[in-house]
mmCIF file with all atom_site columns, C-alpha atoms in Angstrom:
data_model
loop_
_atom_site.group_PDB
_atom_site.id
_atom_site.type_symbol
_atom_site.label_atom_id
_atom_site.label_alt_id
_atom_site.label_comp_id
_atom_site.label_asym_id
_atom_site.label_entity_id
_atom_site.label_seq_id
_atom_site.pdbx_PDB_ins_code
_atom_site.Cartn_x
_atom_site.Cartn_y
_atom_site.Cartn_z
_atom_site.occupancy
_atom_site.B_iso_or_equiv
_atom_site.pdbx_formal_charge
_atom_site.auth_seq_id
_atom_site.auth_comp_id
_atom_site.auth_asym_id
_atom_site.auth_atom_id
_atom_site.pdbx_PDB_model_num
ATOM 1   C CA . UNK A 1 1   ? 0.000   0.000   0.000  1.00 42.00 ? 1   UNK A CA 1
ATOM 2   C CA . UNK A 1 2   ? 1.393   3.364   -0.973 1.00 45.00 ? 2   UNK A CA 1
ATOM 3   C CA . UNK A 1 3   ? 0.928   6.631   0.879  1.00 47.00 ? 3   UNK A CA 1
ATOM 4   C CA . UNK A 1 4   ? -1.164  7.748   -2.104 1.00 48.00 ? 4   UNK A CA 1
ATOM 5   C CA . UNK A 1 5   ? -3.630  4.921   -1.552 1.00 62.00 ? 5   UNK A CA 1
ATOM 6   C CA . UNK A 1 6   ? -3.960  5.547   2.176  1.00 65.00 ? 6   UNK A CA 1
ATOM 7   C CA . UNK A 1 7   ? -4.484  9.262   1.578  1.00 69.00 ? 7   UNK A CA 1
ATOM 8   C CA . UNK A 1 8   ? -7.829  8.460   -0.055 1.00 74.00 ? 8   UNK A CA 1
ATOM 9   C CA . UNK A 1 9   ? -9.211  6.877   3.117  1.00 78.00 ? 9   UNK A CA 1
ATOM 10  C CA . UNK A 1 10  ? -12.002 8.907   4.774  1.00 82.00 ? 10  UNK A CA 1
ATOM 11  C CA . UNK A 1 11  ? -10.905 10.958  7.782  1.00 82.00 ? 11  UNK A CA 1
ATOM 12  C CA . UNK A 1 12  ? -14.319 11.941  9.131  1.00 86.00 ? 12  UNK A CA 1
ATOM 13  C CA . UNK A 1 13  ? -17.172 10.012  10.719 1.00 88.00 ? 13  UNK A CA 1
ATOM 14  C CA . UNK A 1 14  ? -15.215 7.309   12.561 1.00 90.00 ? 14  UNK A CA 1
ATOM 15  C CA . UNK A 1 15  ? -16.121 5.985   16.000 1.00 91.00 ? 15  UNK A CA 1
ATOM 16  C CA . UNK A 1 16  ? -14.042 4.000   18.439 1.00 91.00 ? 16  UNK A CA 1
ATOM 17  C CA . UNK A 1 17  ? -16.042 1.181   20.045 1.00 93.00 ? 17  UNK A CA 1
ATOM 18  C CA . UNK A 1 18  ? -14.464 -0.350  23.122 1.00 93.00 ? 18  UNK A CA 1
ATOM 19  C CA . UNK A 1 19  ? -15.985 -3.609  24.311 1.00 94.00 ? 19  UNK A CA 1
ATOM 20  C CA . UNK A 1 20  ? -15.995 -3.713  28.112 1.00 94.00 ? 20  UNK A CA 1
ATOM 21  C CA . UNK A 1 21  ? -17.792 -6.036  30.547 1.00 94.00 ? 21  UNK A CA 1
ATOM 22  C CA . UNK A 1 22  ? -21.509 -5.274  30.274 1.00 94.00 ? 22  UNK A CA 1
ATOM 23  C CA . UNK A 1 23  ? -21.233 -2.247  27.997 1.00 97.00 ? 23  UNK A CA 1
ATOM 24  C CA . UNK A 1 24  ? -19.821 -0.672  24.878 1.00 97.00 ? 24  UNK A CA 1
ATOM 25  C CA . UNK A 1 25  ? -17.951 2.603   25.290 1.00 97.00 ? 25  UNK A CA 1
ATOM 26  C CA . UNK A 1 26  ? -18.392 4.658   22.142 1.00 96.00 ? 26  UNK A CA 1
ATOM 27  C CA . UNK A 1 27  ? -16.518 7.817   21.296 1.00 94.00 ? 27  UNK A CA 1
ATOM 28  C CA . UNK A 1 28  ? -16.048 9.744   18.046 1.00 93.00 ? 28  UNK A CA 1
ATOM 29  C CA . UNK A 1 29  ? -12.576 9.814   16.551 1.00 89.00 ? 29  UNK A CA 1
ATOM 30  C CA . UNK A 1 30  ? -11.431 13.392  16.104 1.00 87.00 ? 30  UNK A CA 1
ATOM 31  C CA . UNK A 1 31  ? -10.658 14.005  12.450 1.00 83.00 ? 31  UNK A CA 1
ATOM 32  C CA . UNK A 1 32  ? -7.220  15.514  11.871 1.00 81.00 ? 32  UNK A CA 1
ATOM 33  C CA . UNK A 1 33  ? -6.923  18.707  9.842  1.00 79.00 ? 33  UNK A CA 1
ATOM 34  C CA . UNK A 1 34  ? -4.659  16.797  7.497  1.00 81.00 ? 34  UNK A CA 1
ATOM 35  C CA . UNK A 1 35  ? -3.437  13.268  7.139  1.00 78.00 ? 35  UNK A CA 1
ATOM 36  C CA . UNK A 1 36  ? -5.035  10.226  8.748  1.00 79.00 ? 36  UNK A CA 1
ATOM 37  C CA . UNK A 1 37  ? -6.476  9.632   12.177 1.00 79.00 ? 37  UNK A CA 1
ATOM 38  C CA . UNK A 1 38  ? -3.952  7.926   14.435 1.00 80.00 ? 38  UNK A CA 1
ATOM 39  C CA . UNK A 1 39  ? -5.505  4.480   14.184 1.00 80.00 ? 39  UNK A CA 1
ATOM 40  C CA . UNK A 1 40  ? -5.640  4.654   10.373 1.00 80.00 ? 40  UNK A CA 1
ATOM 41  C CA . UNK A 1 41  ? -2.064  5.893   10.249 1.00 78.00 ? 41  UNK A CA 1
ATOM 42  C CA . UNK A 1 42  ? -1.105  2.891   12.389 1.00 73.00 ? 42  UNK A CA 1
ATOM 43  C CA . UNK A 1 43  ? -2.857  0.535   9.961  1.00 71.00 ? 43  UNK A CA 1
ATOM 44  C CA . UNK A 1 44  ? -1.145  2.150   6.962  1.00 71.00 ? 44  UNK A CA 1
ATOM 45  C CA . UNK A 1 45  ? 2.217   1.969   8.717  1.00 68.00 ? 45  UNK A CA 1
ATOM 46  C CA . UNK A 1 46  ? 1.755   -1.721  9.474  1.00 61.00 ? 46  UNK A CA 1
ATOM 47  C CA . UNK A 1 47  ? 0.932   -2.495  5.859  1.00 61.00 ? 47  UNK A CA 1
ATOM 48  C CA . UNK A 1 48  ? 3.907   -0.535  4.544  1.00 60.00 ? 48  UNK A CA 1
ATOM 49  C CA . UNK A 1 49  ? 6.215   -2.097  7.139  1.00 57.00 ? 49  UNK A CA 1
ATOM 50  C CA . UNK A 1 50  ? 5.025   -5.617  6.360  1.00 53.00 ? 50  UNK A CA 1
ATOM 51  C CA . UNK A 1 51  ? 5.734   -5.043  2.676  1.00 54.00 ? 51  UNK A CA 1
ATOM 52  C CA . UNK A 1 52  ? 9.237   -3.696  3.321  1.00 55.00 ? 52  UNK A CA 1
ATOM 53  C CA . UNK A 1 53  ? 10.040  -6.324  5.948  1.00 45.00 ? 53  UNK A CA 1
ATOM 54  C CA . UNK A 1 54  ? 9.031   -9.507  4.147  1.00 44.00 ? 54  UNK A CA 1
ATOM 55  C CA . UNK A 1 55  ? 12.626  -10.716 4.319  1.00 43.00 ? 55  UNK A CA 1
ATOM 56  C CA . UNK A 1 56  ? 13.458  -9.171  7.691  1.00 42.00 ? 56  UNK A CA 1
ATOM 57  C CA . UNK A 1 57  ? 11.578  -10.650 10.637 1.00 38.00 ? 57  UNK A CA 1
ATOM 58  C CA . UNK A 1 58  ? 13.289  -8.276  13.071 1.00 39.00 ? 58  UNK A CA 1
ATOM 59  C CA . UNK A 1 59  ? 11.071  -5.337  12.110 1.00 36.00 ? 59  UNK A CA 1
ATOM 60  C CA . UNK A 1 60  ? 7.798   -4.634  13.889 1.00 36.00 ? 60  UNK A CA 1
ATOM 61  C CA . UNK A 1 61  ? 5.313   -1.804  14.212 1.00 36.00 ? 61  UNK A CA 1
ATOM 62  C CA . UNK A 1 62  ? 3.764   -0.719  17.508 1.00 36.00 ? 62  UNK A CA 1
ATOM 63  C CA . UNK A 1 63  ? 0.065   0.187   17.419 1.00 41.00 ? 63  UNK A CA 1
ATOM 64  C CA . UNK A 1 64  ? -1.068  3.001   19.691 1.00 46.00 ? 64  UNK A CA 1
ATOM 65  C CA . UNK A 1 65  ? -3.959  2.117   21.985 1.00 56.00 ? 65  UNK A CA 1
ATOM 66  C CA . UNK A 1 66  ? -6.072  4.843   23.599 1.00 69.00 ? 66  UNK A CA 1
ATOM 67  C CA . UNK A 1 67  ? -8.881  2.511   24.661 1.00 74.00 ? 67  UNK A CA 1
ATOM 68  C CA . UNK A 1 68  ? -10.327 2.452   28.199 1.00 82.00 ? 68  UNK A CA 1
ATOM 69  C CA . UNK A 1 69  ? -8.311  0.378   30.653 1.00 84.00 ? 69  UNK A CA 1
ATOM 70  C CA . UNK A 1 70  ? -11.118 -2.188  31.005 1.00 85.00 ? 70  UNK A CA 1
ATOM 71  C CA . UNK A 1 71  ? -11.536 -2.701  27.250 1.00 82.00 ? 71  UNK A CA 1
ATOM 72  C CA . UNK A 1 72  ? -11.597 -6.310  26.074 1.00 86.00 ? 72  UNK A CA 1
ATOM 73  C CA . UNK A 1 73  ? -11.549 -5.428  22.404 1.00 87.00 ? 73  UNK A CA 1
ATOM 74  C CA . UNK A 1 74  ? -11.431 -2.240  20.339 1.00 87.00 ? 74  UNK A CA 1
ATOM 75  C CA . UNK A 1 75  ? -13.057 -1.647  16.978 1.00 88.00 ? 75  UNK A CA 1
ATOM 76  C CA . UNK A 1 76  ? -13.417 1.324   14.648 1.00 88.00 ? 76  UNK A CA 1
ATOM 77  C CA . UNK A 1 77  ? -16.603 1.843   12.697 1.00 89.00 ? 77  UNK A CA 1
ATOM 78  C CA . UNK A 1 78  ? -17.757 4.292   10.075 1.00 89.00 ? 78  UNK A CA 1
ATOM 79  C CA . UNK A 1 79  ? -21.203 4.017   8.450  1.00 92.00 ? 79  UNK A CA 1
ATOM 80  C CA . UNK A 1 80  ? -22.103 6.949   6.174  1.00 91.00 ? 80  UNK A CA 1
ATOM 81  C CA . UNK A 1 81  ? -25.290 8.676   7.275  1.00 91.00 ? 81  UNK A CA 1
ATOM 82  C CA . UNK A 1 82  ? -25.389 6.995   10.704 1.00 94.00 ? 82  UNK A CA 1
ATOM 83  C CA . UNK A 1 83  ? -24.613 8.748   13.985 1.00 94.00 ? 83  UNK A CA 1
ATOM 84  C CA . UNK A 1 84  ? -23.838 6.418   16.844 1.00 96.00 ? 84  UNK A CA 1
ATOM 85  C CA . UNK A 1 85  ? -24.674 6.990   20.477 1.00 97.00 ? 85  UNK A CA 1
ATOM 86  C CA . UNK A 1 86  ? -21.767 8.230   22.537 1.00 97.00 ? 86  UNK A CA 1
ATOM 87  C CA . UNK A 1 87  ? -20.671 7.241   26.002 1.00 97.00 ? 87  UNK A CA 1
ATOM 88  C CA . UNK A 1 88  ? -21.464 3.986   27.796 1.00 97.00 ? 88  UNK A CA 1
ATOM 89  C CA . UNK A 1 89  ? -24.102 1.854   26.064 1.00 98.00 ? 89  UNK A CA 1
ATOM 90  C CA . UNK A 1 90  ? -25.321 -1.238  27.965 1.00 97.00 ? 90  UNK A CA 1
ATOM 91  C CA . UNK A 1 91  ? -25.220 -4.613  26.239 1.00 97.00 ? 91  UNK A CA 1
ATOM 92  C CA . UNK A 1 92  ? -27.471 -7.662  26.433 1.00 97.00 ? 92  UNK A CA 1
ATOM 93  C CA . UNK A 1 93  ? -26.165 -9.933  29.176 1.00 95.00 ? 93  UNK A CA 1
ATOM 94  C CA . UNK A 1 94  ? -25.008 -13.426 28.248 1.00 94.00 ? 94  UNK A CA 1
ATOM 95  C CA . UNK A 1 95  ? -23.972 -15.999 30.844 1.00 88.00 ? 95  UNK A CA 1
ATOM 96  C CA . UNK A 1 96  ? -20.457 -16.311 29.404 1.00 86.00 ? 96  UNK A CA 1
ATOM 97  C CA . UNK A 1 97  ? -20.151 -12.697 28.318 1.00 89.00 ? 97  UNK A CA 1
ATOM 98  C CA . UNK A 1 98  ? -20.657 -13.624 24.664 1.00 93.00 ? 98  UNK A CA 1
ATOM 99  C CA . UNK A 1 99  ? -22.974 -16.009 22.835 1.00 96.00 ? 99  UNK A CA 1
ATOM 100 C CA . UNK A 1 100 ? -21.973 -18.839 20.494 1.00 94.00 ? 100 UNK A CA 1
ATOM 101 C CA . UNK A 1 101 ? -25.376 -19.528 18.933 1.00 94.00 ? 101 UNK A CA 1
ATOM 102 C CA . UNK A 1 102 ? -26.568 -23.084 18.504 1.00 94.00 ? 102 UNK A CA 1
ATOM 103 C CA . UNK A 1 103 ? -27.755 -23.741 14.977 1.00 91.00 ? 103 UNK A CA 1
ATOM 104 C CA . UNK A 1 104 ? -31.512 -23.908 14.403 1.00 91.00 ? 104 UNK A CA 1
ATOM 105 C CA . UNK A 1 105 ? -32.297 -22.752 17.938 1.00 95.00 ? 105 UNK A CA 1
ATOM 106 C CA . UNK A 1 106 ? -34.480 -19.706 18.574 1.00 97.00 ? 106 UNK A CA 1
ATOM 107 C CA . UNK A 1 107 ? -33.247 -17.507 21.406 1.00 97.00 ? 107 UNK A CA 1
ATOM 108 C CA . UNK A 1 108 ? -35.719 -15.336 23.317 1.00 97.00 ? 108 UNK A CA 1
ATOM 109 C CA . UNK A 1 109 ? -33.796 -12.225 24.384 1.00 97.00 ? 109 UNK A CA 1
ATOM 110 C CA . UNK A 1 110 ? -34.396 -8.711  25.682 1.00 96.00 ? 110 UNK A CA 1
ATOM 111 C CA . UNK A 1 111 ? -32.751 -5.374  25.008 1.00 97.00 ? 111 UNK A CA 1
ATOM 112 C CA . UNK A 1 112 ? -33.782 -3.475  28.105 1.00 94.00 ? 112 UNK A CA 1
ATOM 113 C CA . UNK A 1 113 ? -37.504 -4.192  28.286 1.00 94.00 ? 113 UNK A CA 1
ATOM 114 C CA . UNK A 1 114 ? -37.897 -4.824  24.522 1.00 96.00 ? 114 UNK A CA 1
ATOM 115 C CA . UNK A 1 115 ? -38.060 -8.509  23.547 1.00 97.00 ? 115 UNK A CA 1
ATOM 116 C CA . UNK A 1 116 ? -36.492 -9.888  20.373 1.00 98.00 ? 116 UNK A CA 1
ATOM 117 C CA . UNK A 1 117 ? -35.617 -13.282 18.941 1.00 98.00 ? 117 UNK A CA 1
ATOM 118 C CA . UNK A 1 118 ? -32.447 -14.626 17.348 1.00 98.00 ? 118 UNK A CA 1
ATOM 119 C CA . UNK A 1 119 ? -32.182 -17.666 15.108 1.00 97.00 ? 119 UNK A CA 1
ATOM 120 C CA . UNK A 1 120 ? -28.999 -18.835 13.336 1.00 94.00 ? 120 UNK A CA 1
ATOM 121 C CA . UNK A 1 121 ? -28.704 -21.455 10.611 1.00 91.00 ? 121 UNK A CA 1
ATOM 122 C CA . UNK A 1 122 ? -25.826 -22.694 8.460  1.00 87.00 ? 122 UNK A CA 1
ATOM 123 C CA . UNK A 1 123 ? -26.236 -21.143 5.033  1.00 78.00 ? 123 UNK A CA 1
ATOM 124 C CA . UNK A 1 124 ? -29.382 -20.526 3.101  1.00 77.00 ? 124 UNK A CA 1
ATOM 125 C CA . UNK A 1 125 ? -32.133 -23.137 2.722  1.00 79.00 ? 125 UNK A CA 1
ATOM 126 C CA . UNK A 1 126 ? -33.719 -24.572 -0.388 1.00 80.00 ? 126 UNK A CA 1
ATOM 127 C CA . UNK A 1 127 ? -37.425 -25.207 -0.828 1.00 81.00 ? 127 UNK A CA 1
ATOM 128 C CA . UNK A 1 128 ? -36.998 -28.640 0.724  1.00 82.00 ? 128 UNK A CA 1
ATOM 129 C CA . UNK A 1 129 ? -35.287 -27.124 3.769  1.00 76.00 ? 129 UNK A CA 1
ATOM 130 C CA . UNK A 1 130 ? -31.815 -28.429 2.918  1.00 78.00 ? 130 UNK A CA 1
ATOM 131 C CA . UNK A 1 131 ? -28.962 -25.984 3.667  1.00 73.00 ? 131 UNK A CA 1
ATOM 132 C CA . UNK A 1 132 ? -26.757 -24.781 0.845  1.00 75.00 ? 132 UNK A CA 1
ATOM 133 C CA . UNK A 1 133 ? -24.038 -22.227 0.320  1.00 72.00 ? 133 UNK A CA 1
ATOM 134 C CA . UNK A 1 134 ? -21.519 -20.964 2.811  1.00 76.00 ? 134 UNK A CA 1
ATOM 135 C CA . UNK A 1 135 ? -21.671 -18.848 5.907  1.00 82.00 ? 135 UNK A CA 1
ATOM 136 C CA . UNK A 1 136 ? -24.395 -18.305 8.477  1.00 88.00 ? 136 UNK A CA 1
ATOM 137 C CA . UNK A 1 137 ? -27.848 -16.796 8.233  1.00 91.00 ? 137 UNK A CA 1
ATOM 138 C CA . UNK A 1 138 ? -28.828 -14.637 11.203 1.00 95.00 ? 138 UNK A CA 1
ATOM 139 C CA . UNK A 1 139 ? -32.533 -13.865 11.605 1.00 97.00 ? 139 UNK A CA 1
ATOM 140 C CA . UNK A 1 140 ? -33.600 -11.286 14.186 1.00 98.00 ? 140 UNK A CA 1
ATOM 141 C CA . UNK A 1 141 ? -37.244 -10.742 15.023 1.00 98.00 ? 141 UNK A CA 1
ATOM 142 C CA . UNK A 1 142 ? -38.886 -7.785  16.743 1.00 97.00 ? 142 UNK A CA 1
ATOM 143 C CA . UNK A 1 143 ? -41.996 -5.653  16.312 1.00 95.00 ? 143 UNK A CA 1
ATOM 144 C CA . UNK A 1 144 ? -43.688 -8.393  14.304 1.00 96.00 ? 144 UNK A CA 1
ATOM 145 C CA . UNK A 1 145 ? -41.020 -8.301  11.570 1.00 98.00 ? 145 UNK A CA 1
ATOM 146 C CA . UNK A 1 146 ? -38.019 -10.495 10.768 1.00 98.00 ? 146 UNK A CA 1
ATOM 147 C CA . UNK A 1 147 ? -34.661 -9.266  9.520  1.00 98.00 ? 147 UNK A CA 1
ATOM 148 C CA . UNK A 1 148 ? -32.193 -11.771 8.066  1.00 96.00 ? 148 UNK A CA 1
ATOM 149 C CA . UNK A 1 149 ? -28.484 -11.245 7.398  1.00 94.00 ? 149 UNK A CA 1
ATOM 150 C CA . UNK A 1 150 ? -26.435 -13.601 5.241  1.00 90.00 ? 150 UNK A CA 1
ATOM 151 C CA . UNK A 1 151 ? -22.863 -13.719 6.556  1.00 86.00 ? 151 UNK A CA 1
ATOM 152 C CA . UNK A 1 152 ? -21.357 -15.391 3.531  1.00 79.00 ? 152 UNK A CA 1
ATOM 153 C CA . UNK A 1 153 ? -18.010 -17.054 2.984  1.00 66.00 ? 153 UNK A CA 1
ATOM 154 C CA . UNK A 1 154 ? -16.601 -17.268 6.521  1.00 63.00 ? 154 UNK A CA 1
ATOM 155 C CA . UNK A 1 155 ? -18.114 -20.450 7.873  1.00 66.00 ? 155 UNK A CA 1
ATOM 156 C CA . UNK A 1 156 ? -21.038 -20.796 10.230 1.00 73.00 ? 156 UNK A CA 1
ATOM 157 C CA . UNK A 1 157 ? -19.047 -20.943 13.474 1.00 82.00 ? 157 UNK A CA 1
ATOM 158 C CA . UNK A 1 158 ? -20.017 -17.507 14.717 1.00 89.00 ? 158 UNK A CA 1
ATOM 159 C CA . UNK A 1 159 ? -19.893 -15.659 18.024 1.00 93.00 ? 159 UNK A CA 1
ATOM 160 C CA . UNK A 1 160 ? -22.067 -12.755 19.157 1.00 96.00 ? 160 UNK A CA 1
ATOM 161 C CA . UNK A 1 161 ? -19.585 -10.427 20.824 1.00 94.00 ? 161 UNK A CA 1
ATOM 162 C CA . UNK A 1 162 ? -22.178 -7.830  21.830 1.00 96.00 ? 162 UNK A CA 1
ATOM 163 C CA . UNK A 1 163 ? -25.787 -6.773  21.310 1.00 98.00 ? 163 UNK A CA 1
ATOM 164 C CA . UNK A 1 164 ? -26.688 -3.173  22.094 1.00 98.00 ? 164 UNK A CA 1
ATOM 165 C CA . UNK A 1 165 ? -28.629 -0.227  20.719 1.00 98.00 ? 165 UNK A CA 1
ATOM 166 C CA . UNK A 1 166 ? -25.714 1.733   19.281 1.00 97.00 ? 166 UNK A CA 1
ATOM 167 C CA . UNK A 1 167 ? -27.638 3.724   16.655 1.00 97.00 ? 167 UNK A CA 1
ATOM 168 C CA . UNK A 1 168 ? -30.319 5.008   19.046 1.00 96.00 ? 168 UNK A CA 1
ATOM 169 C CA . UNK A 1 169 ? -33.455 3.530   17.482 1.00 96.00 ? 169 UNK A CA 1
ATOM 170 C CA . UNK A 1 170 ? -34.312 1.266   20.438 1.00 96.00 ? 170 UNK A CA 1
ATOM 171 C CA . UNK A 1 171 ? -33.623 -1.933  18.448 1.00 97.00 ? 171 UNK A CA 1
ATOM 172 C CA . UNK A 1 172 ? -30.810 -4.480  18.806 1.00 98.00 ? 172 UNK A CA 1
ATOM 173 C CA . UNK A 1 173 ? -27.563 -4.056  16.878 1.00 98.00 ? 173 UNK A CA 1
ATOM 174 C CA . UNK A 1 174 ? -25.123 -6.963  16.650 1.00 97.00 ? 174 UNK A CA 1
ATOM 175 C CA . UNK A 1 175 ? -21.344 -7.289  16.706 1.00 95.00 ? 175 UNK A CA 1
ATOM 176 C CA . UNK A 1 176 ? -20.397 -10.711 15.368 1.00 93.00 ? 176 UNK A CA 1
ATOM 177 C CA . UNK A 1 177 ? -17.111 -12.514 14.850 1.00 89.00 ? 177 UNK A CA 1
ATOM 178 C CA . UNK A 1 178 ? -16.763 -15.455 12.495 1.00 81.00 ? 178 UNK A CA 1
ATOM 179 C CA . UNK A 1 179 ? -14.550 -18.517 12.886 1.00 66.00 ? 179 UNK A CA 1
ATOM 180 C CA . UNK A 1 180 ? -13.013 -20.732 10.270 1.00 51.00 ? 180 UNK A CA 1
ATOM 181 C CA . UNK A 1 181 ? -10.395 -18.199 9.150  1.00 46.00 ? 181 UNK A CA 1
ATOM 182 C CA . UNK A 1 182 ? -7.348  -16.366 10.443 1.00 50.00 ? 182 UNK A CA 1
ATOM 183 C CA . UNK A 1 183 ? -8.330  -12.900 9.284  1.00 52.00 ? 183 UNK A CA 1
ATOM 184 C CA . UNK A 1 184 ? -10.105 -11.651 12.406 1.00 52.00 ? 184 UNK A CA 1
ATOM 185 C CA . UNK A 1 185 ? -13.182 -10.983 10.274 1.00 71.00 ? 185 UNK A CA 1
ATOM 186 C CA . UNK A 1 186 ? -16.086 -9.356  12.073 1.00 84.00 ? 186 UNK A CA 1
ATOM 187 C CA . UNK A 1 187 ? -19.454 -7.975  11.047 1.00 90.00 ? 187 UNK A CA 1
ATOM 188 C CA . UNK A 1 188 ? -21.798 -5.298  12.362 1.00 94.00 ? 188 UNK A CA 1
ATOM 189 C CA . UNK A 1 189 ? -25.566 -5.490  11.903 1.00 96.00 ? 189 UNK A CA 1
ATOM 190 C CA . UNK A 1 190 ? -27.271 -2.143  12.498 1.00 96.00 ? 190 UNK A CA 1
ATOM 191 C CA . UNK A 1 191 ? -31.057 -2.215  12.799 1.00 97.00 ? 191 UNK A CA 1
ATOM 192 C CA . UNK A 1 192 ? -31.395 1.289   11.349 1.00 96.00 ? 192 UNK A CA 1
ATOM 193 C CA . UNK A 1 193 ? -29.849 0.075   8.074  1.00 96.00 ? 193 UNK A CA 1
ATOM 194 C CA . UNK A 1 194 ? -32.017 -3.058  7.735  1.00 96.00 ? 194 UNK A CA 1
ATOM 195 C CA . UNK A 1 195 ? -35.351 -3.799  6.128  1.00 96.00 ? 195 UNK A CA 1
ATOM 196 C CA . UNK A 1 196 ? -37.646 -6.799  6.699  1.00 97.00 ? 196 UNK A CA 1
ATOM 197 C CA . UNK A 1 197 ? -36.332 -9.705  4.633  1.00 95.00 ? 197 UNK A CA 1
ATOM 198 C CA . UNK A 1 198 ? -32.731 -10.501 3.743  1.00 92.00 ? 198 UNK A CA 1
ATOM 199 C CA . UNK A 1 199 ? -29.998 -7.901  4.272  1.00 94.00 ? 199 UNK A CA 1
ATOM 200 C CA . UNK A 1 200 ? -26.252 -7.682  3.861  1.00 92.00 ? 200 UNK A CA 1
ATOM 201 C CA . UNK A 1 201 ? -24.138 -6.925  6.941  1.00 92.00 ? 201 UNK A CA 1
ATOM 202 C CA . UNK A 1 202 ? -24.023 -3.192  7.586  1.00 94.00 ? 202 UNK A CA 1
ATOM 203 C CA . UNK A 1 203 ? -20.250 -3.238  7.827  1.00 89.00 ? 203 UNK A CA 1
ATOM 204 C CA . UNK A 1 204 ? -17.329 -5.589  8.060  1.00 76.00 ? 204 UNK A CA 1
ATOM 205 C CA . UNK A 1 205 ? -14.327 -4.562  10.075 1.00 60.00 ? 205 UNK A CA 1
ATOM 206 C CA . UNK A 1 206 ? -11.106 -5.650  11.695 1.00 45.00 ? 206 UNK A CA 1
ATOM 207 C CA . UNK A 1 207 ? -10.551 -5.637  15.435 1.00 44.00 ? 207 UNK A CA 1
ATOM 208 C CA . UNK A 1 208 ? -7.668  -4.558  17.635 1.00 49.00 ? 208 UNK A CA 1
ATOM 209 C CA . UNK A 1 209 ? -7.168  -6.659  20.741 1.00 50.00 ? 209 UNK A CA 1
ATOM 210 C CA . UNK A 1 210 ? -5.901  -5.133  23.955 1.00 47.00 ? 210 UNK A CA 1
#
């Protein structure tokens, strides 16, 4: 990646999302007057360094971390046209902190006092009910409607890292990680960007562990 390529990355509209026990801590990333935000500059530097150090394993790049001390994981998200809530946003409580959904099981959950359902299956289904294709199909139900998201190409071994109302519409938003690969692939499902029926993930992103 050249500096020219990284200079085209958007500077505005990013949020830092720190996963902490029982809550997400969301804060806007201040856009620099020029150049990239620190976390994007770190990403660009890592890519450039990895390219120049393919034959030199002694080189490494340190990534700055300004996350809260109790953060378990840190992500950066930018969705054009969407403003996220700021501050501490409570998450749905799971017994183990996260949820590894059982296939073909319907979970009855609550976001605050608002009930919703979650059902996960492996791939899409044909008319005879047989699964086909790759990935997982998440179906979330609330308000008498059902919203499905096809997480294609990354296996069906998924983990719900957090469920919270991050876009302020009173409906559940999901942060999901997918197994079966070494890329650290994660997906975000925002209710405000979904319609009844089948949807694509709102965003895919990489995570930065603490």
